[in-house]
Short mmCIF file of C-alpha atoms in Angstrom, two decimals:
data_model
loop_
_atom_site.label_atom_id
_atom_site.label_comp_id
_atom_site.label_asym_id
_atom_site.label_seq_id
_atom_site.Cartn_x
_atom_site.Cartn_y
_atom_site.Cartn_z
CA UNK A 1 44.02 121.69 57.86
CA UNK A 2 43.41 120.63 54.26
CA UNK A 3 42.20 123.89 52.79
CA UNK A 4 44.17 126.47 54.76
CA UNK A 5 47.49 124.86 55.66
CA UNK A 6 46.50 124.23 59.29
CA UNK A 7 45.57 127.87 59.89
CA UNK A 8 44.65 128.78 63.48
CA UNK A 9 40.91 128.98 64.18
CA UNK A 10 41.23 132.62 65.24
CA UNK A 11 42.63 133.50 61.80
CA UNK A 12 39.61 132.16 59.93
CA UNK A 13 37.45 134.70 58.14
CA UNK A 14 33.67 134.71 58.18
CA UNK A 15 33.62 133.35 54.62
CA UNK A 16 35.99 130.52 55.54
CA UNK A 17 33.83 129.56 58.52
CA UNK A 18 30.75 129.55 56.30
CA UNK A 19 32.62 127.36 53.80
CA UNK A 20 33.47 125.00 56.65
CA UNK A 21 29.78 124.56 57.32
CA UNK A 22 29.21 123.80 53.62
CA UNK A 23 32.13 121.35 53.68
CA UNK A 24 30.41 119.34 56.44
CA UNK A 25 27.10 119.33 54.56
CA UNK A 26 28.73 118.07 51.37
CA UNK A 27 29.98 115.07 53.33
CA UNK A 28 26.49 114.03 54.32
CA UNK A 29 26.33 115.35 57.89
CA UNK A 30 22.85 116.16 59.17
CA UNK A 31 21.98 119.80 59.84
CA UNK A 32 21.78 119.06 63.56
CA UNK A 33 25.31 117.67 63.66
CA UNK A 34 26.71 120.55 61.61
CA UNK A 35 25.01 123.03 63.95
CA UNK A 36 26.51 121.31 67.01
CA UNK A 37 30.03 121.48 65.53
CA UNK A 38 29.64 125.08 64.44
CA UNK A 39 28.23 126.01 67.84
CA UNK A 40 31.34 124.56 69.46
CA UNK A 41 33.52 126.59 67.10
CA UNK A 42 31.61 129.80 67.83
CA UNK A 43 31.92 129.15 71.58
CA UNK A 44 35.68 128.63 71.20
CA UNK A 45 36.04 131.88 69.23
CA UNK A 46 33.88 133.72 71.77
CA UNK A 47 36.19 132.53 74.55
CA UNK A 48 39.24 133.72 72.59
CA UNK A 49 37.69 137.16 72.04
CA UNK A 50 37.34 137.69 75.80
CA UNK A 51 40.58 136.08 76.94
CA UNK A 52 43.67 138.32 77.16
CA UNK A 53 45.98 135.49 76.11
CA UNK A 54 44.67 135.63 72.53
CA UNK A 55 45.04 138.49 70.08
CA UNK A 56 41.43 138.19 68.93
CA UNK A 57 38.97 141.05 69.17
CA UNK A 58 35.76 139.98 67.43
CA UNK A 59 34.07 136.60 66.99
CA UNK A 60 33.41 136.51 63.23
CA UNK A 61 31.76 133.10 63.65
CA UNK A 62 28.84 134.74 65.44
CA UNK A 63 27.70 136.14 62.09
CA UNK A 64 27.48 132.71 60.45
CA UNK A 65 23.89 131.50 60.75
CA UNK A 66 22.99 127.99 61.79
CA UNK A 67 21.27 125.62 59.40
CA UNK A 68 17.51 124.95 59.52
CA UNK A 69 16.47 121.74 61.17
CA UNK A 70 15.95 118.79 58.87
CA UNK A 71 14.98 115.19 59.68
CA UNK A 72 17.94 112.80 59.76
CA UNK A 73 15.71 109.91 58.79
CA UNK A 74 12.33 109.46 57.18
CA UNK A 75 9.45 109.18 59.61
CA UNK A 76 7.44 106.03 58.97
CA UNK A 77 3.78 105.78 59.94
CA UNK A 78 2.09 102.43 60.47
CA UNK A 79 -1.67 102.13 60.13
CA UNK A 80 -3.88 100.61 62.82
CA UNK A 81 -4.42 97.66 60.49
CA UNK A 82 -0.68 97.03 60.22
CA UNK A 83 -0.25 97.26 64.00
CA UNK A 84 -3.13 94.85 64.58
CA UNK A 85 -1.73 92.45 61.99
CA UNK A 86 1.65 92.46 63.77
CA UNK A 87 -0.06 91.86 67.09
CA UNK A 88 -1.98 88.87 65.67
CA UNK A 89 1.22 87.40 64.19
CA UNK A 90 3.07 87.70 67.50
CA UNK A 91 0.18 86.09 69.39
CA UNK A 92 0.10 83.28 66.82
CA UNK A 93 3.76 82.65 67.62
CA UNK A 94 3.03 82.84 71.40
CA UNK A 95 5.43 85.76 71.55
CA UNK A 96 3.59 87.48 74.38
CA UNK A 97 6.48 89.66 75.52
CA UNK A 98 7.03 91.36 72.15
CA UNK A 99 3.28 91.58 71.56
CA UNK A 100 2.99 93.39 74.91
CA UNK A 101 5.84 95.74 74.02
CA UNK A 102 4.34 96.51 70.60
CA UNK A 103 0.90 97.40 71.90
CA UNK A 104 1.98 99.14 75.12
CA UNK A 105 4.36 101.37 73.15
CA UNK A 106 1.79 102.07 70.46
CA UNK A 107 -1.30 102.65 72.60
CA UNK A 108 0.52 104.78 75.20
CA UNK A 109 2.50 106.68 72.51
CA UNK A 110 5.44 106.52 74.91
CA UNK A 111 9.12 106.95 74.20
CA UNK A 112 11.46 103.96 74.33
CA UNK A 113 13.08 105.02 77.60
CA UNK A 114 9.67 105.52 79.22
CA UNK A 115 8.42 102.06 78.26
CA UNK A 116 11.62 100.56 79.63
CA UNK A 117 10.82 101.99 83.07
CA UNK A 118 7.49 100.16 83.38
CA UNK A 119 7.15 97.78 86.35
CA UNK A 120 4.83 94.77 86.38
CA UNK A 121 3.03 95.48 89.67
CA UNK A 122 -0.60 96.53 89.23
CA UNK A 123 -0.69 96.25 85.45
CA UNK A 124 -3.29 93.48 85.38
CA UNK A 125 -5.71 95.40 87.61
CA UNK A 126 -5.14 98.99 86.46
CA UNK A 127 -5.08 100.71 83.10
CA UNK A 128 -2.00 102.78 83.89
CA UNK A 129 1.62 102.09 84.77
CA UNK A 130 3.87 103.23 87.56
CA UNK A 131 5.21 106.77 87.29
CA UNK A 132 7.98 107.06 84.70
CA UNK A 133 10.44 109.87 84.02
CA UNK A 134 10.31 111.46 80.59
CA UNK A 135 12.21 114.30 78.96
CA UNK A 136 13.09 117.28 81.14
CA UNK A 137 12.60 115.06 84.19
CA UNK A 138 8.81 115.16 83.82
CA UNK A 139 7.05 112.38 85.73
CA UNK A 140 3.82 110.79 84.54
CA UNK A 141 2.04 107.48 84.07
CA UNK A 142 1.50 105.65 80.81
CA UNK A 143 -2.11 104.71 80.07
CA UNK A 144 -3.34 101.72 78.10
CA UNK A 145 -6.52 99.87 77.12
CA UNK A 146 -8.13 96.53 78.09
CA UNK A 147 -6.64 95.13 74.89
CA UNK A 148 -3.14 95.83 76.21
CA UNK A 149 -4.03 94.63 79.70
CA UNK A 150 -5.04 91.25 78.26
CA UNK A 151 -1.67 90.95 76.54
CA UNK A 152 0.15 91.87 79.75
CA UNK A 153 -1.84 89.24 81.68
CA UNK A 154 -0.99 86.51 79.17
CA UNK A 155 2.65 87.57 79.06
CA UNK A 156 3.06 87.53 82.84
CA UNK A 157 1.41 84.12 83.04
CA UNK A 158 3.78 82.84 80.36
CA UNK A 159 6.74 84.40 82.17
CA UNK A 160 5.86 82.76 85.49
CA UNK A 161 6.59 83.85 89.04
CA UNK A 162 9.75 85.77 89.92
CA UNK A 163 10.79 88.64 92.16
CA UNK A 164 11.93 90.92 89.31
CA UNK A 165 9.86 94.10 89.20
CA UNK A 166 10.71 95.15 85.63
CA UNK A 167 8.05 94.30 83.06
CA UNK A 168 10.23 93.02 80.24
CA UNK A 169 12.28 90.02 81.35
CA UNK A 170 13.75 87.37 79.06
CA UNK A 171 13.50 83.81 80.37
CA UNK A 172 16.29 81.60 79.00
CA UNK A 173 15.94 77.88 78.36
CA UNK A 174 18.01 77.11 81.45
CA UNK A 175 15.55 79.13 83.56
CA UNK A 176 17.85 82.12 84.01
CA UNK A 177 16.02 85.44 83.87
CA UNK A 178 17.45 88.64 82.48
CA UNK A 179 15.97 92.14 82.39
CA UNK A 180 15.69 93.28 78.78
CA UNK A 181 17.85 96.28 77.91
CA UNK A 182 16.43 99.41 76.38
CA UNK A 183 18.47 98.75 73.25
CA UNK A 184 16.71 95.41 72.71
CA UNK A 185 13.58 97.31 71.67
CA UNK A 186 15.36 98.35 68.47
CA UNK A 187 16.05 94.71 67.67
CA UNK A 188 12.41 93.85 68.31
CA UNK A 189 11.33 96.54 65.87
CA UNK A 190 13.66 95.04 63.25
CA UNK A 191 11.88 91.74 63.87
CA UNK A 192 8.54 93.49 63.31
CA UNK A 193 9.93 94.69 59.96
CA UNK A 194 10.70 91.12 58.96
CA UNK A 195 7.21 89.96 59.91
CA UNK A 196 5.51 92.80 58.06
CA UNK A 197 7.26 91.90 54.81
CA UNK A 198 4.93 88.91 54.56
CA UNK A 199 1.92 91.24 54.53
CA UNK A 200 3.26 94.21 52.58
CA UNK A 201 5.70 92.45 50.20
CA UNK A 202 8.14 95.26 50.92
CA UNK A 203 10.34 96.39 53.79
CA UNK A 204 8.96 99.13 56.00
CA UNK A 205 11.65 100.49 58.36
CA UNK A 206 10.36 100.38 61.95
CA UNK A 207 11.99 101.76 65.09
CA UNK A 208 10.60 102.41 68.59
CA UNK A 209 9.84 106.06 67.82
CA UNK A 210 7.85 104.98 64.75
CA UNK A 211 5.23 103.48 67.08
CA UNK A 212 4.87 106.81 68.90
CA UNK A 213 4.54 108.77 65.64
CA UNK A 214 2.04 106.25 64.28
CA UNK A 215 -0.22 106.41 67.32
CA UNK A 216 -0.40 110.21 67.27
CA UNK A 217 -0.97 110.28 63.51
CA UNK A 218 -3.72 107.65 63.59
CA UNK A 219 -5.50 109.38 66.47
CA UNK A 220 -5.26 112.69 64.62
CA UNK A 221 -6.81 111.14 61.50
CA UNK A 222 -9.64 109.77 63.64
CA UNK A 223 -10.46 113.30 64.80
CA UNK A 224 -8.62 113.69 68.13
CA UNK A 225 -7.70 117.40 68.53
CA UNK A 226 -4.05 118.46 68.55
CA UNK A 227 -4.28 119.79 72.13
CA UNK A 228 -5.29 116.34 73.42
CA UNK A 229 -2.53 114.67 71.42
CA UNK A 230 -0.10 117.12 73.05
CA UNK A 231 -1.20 115.84 76.47
CA UNK A 232 -0.80 112.22 75.44
CA UNK A 233 2.68 112.87 74.04
CA UNK A 234 3.70 114.98 77.08
CA UNK A 235 4.98 117.75 74.85
CA UNK A 236 5.65 121.26 76.10
CA UNK A 237 4.24 122.94 73.01
CA UNK A 238 1.54 121.97 70.53
CA UNK A 239 3.87 122.82 67.63
CA UNK A 240 6.09 119.90 68.64
CA UNK A 241 3.10 117.57 68.44
CA UNK A 242 2.19 118.95 65.01
CA UNK A 243 5.69 118.10 63.78
CA UNK A 244 5.08 114.46 64.77
CA UNK A 245 2.24 114.15 62.27
CA UNK A 246 2.41 113.30 58.59
CA UNK A 247 2.49 115.97 55.88
CA UNK A 248 -1.03 115.83 54.41
CA UNK A 249 -0.49 118.40 51.67
CA UNK A 250 -0.90 115.88 48.86
CA UNK A 251 -3.98 114.40 50.55
CA UNK A 252 -5.60 117.82 50.72
CA UNK A 253 -4.78 118.71 47.10
CA UNK A 254 -5.96 115.31 45.86
CA UNK A 255 -9.24 115.82 47.71
CA UNK A 256 -9.72 119.20 46.06
CA UNK A 257 -9.32 117.57 42.63
CA UNK A 258 -11.46 114.58 43.58
CA UNK A 259 -8.63 112.06 43.17
CA UNK A 260 -7.08 109.37 45.29
CA UNK A 261 -3.69 110.36 46.70
CA UNK A 262 -1.89 107.65 44.71
CA UNK A 263 -3.55 108.77 41.45
CA UNK A 264 -2.62 112.39 42.16
CA UNK A 265 0.98 111.43 42.92
CA UNK A 266 1.32 109.66 39.55
CA UNK A 267 -0.07 112.67 37.66
CA UNK A 268 2.09 115.17 39.56
CA UNK A 269 5.24 113.18 38.77
#
């Protein structure tokens, strides 16, 4: 509308469609969002090329390539020490529910939606959850350690008896109980950020997926093979699992030169 006096889509040239993609990028859209919009445009033009009601023979948009994938946000990795420090702080505050969420999410390397499906039955006697539904409708259990089981036991004792099967239930001061929403996990992670400032003296952005990335990265650094990490993450392809891990290029180069990563980073800048 702005650049071409409200020209019809079917009158756009290949160059103009490519410029449209660049226009979106200049306004800060992620590559994924630009690709979704451009895909919709190409589908519209493809429809017009086949429909007799439009005088349009060839979809010129089909020759405009999509953009390479790029992360919309920086992936943050927490160390085991940072996770354990957060756990200790939450226990010190008798915040058993959020301590349970933190460690269950981290140890199982589960997605937010998968953790939200966990039911309380059997958790204090087993080391696995009920079957949950992941991406592509895959069904599987989440596995955890005695460390997590102890947290779950303390949390359920603190929560008291009720007939609600969901694991995460908020108990209000008036005794009313409410199942925690999936979105609440994001707020809990923001709370973890605020706690961690005391230790790190800086803000480290944390979200539910950060716990999943951190678990896979820390296991990888401890020597767990990529194929086993793929099984834990329930990925279809090992390349997806590899993309979850940190870029260790600077670590490798620093090791070659016999330097610490931080020292190498200063010199390279």
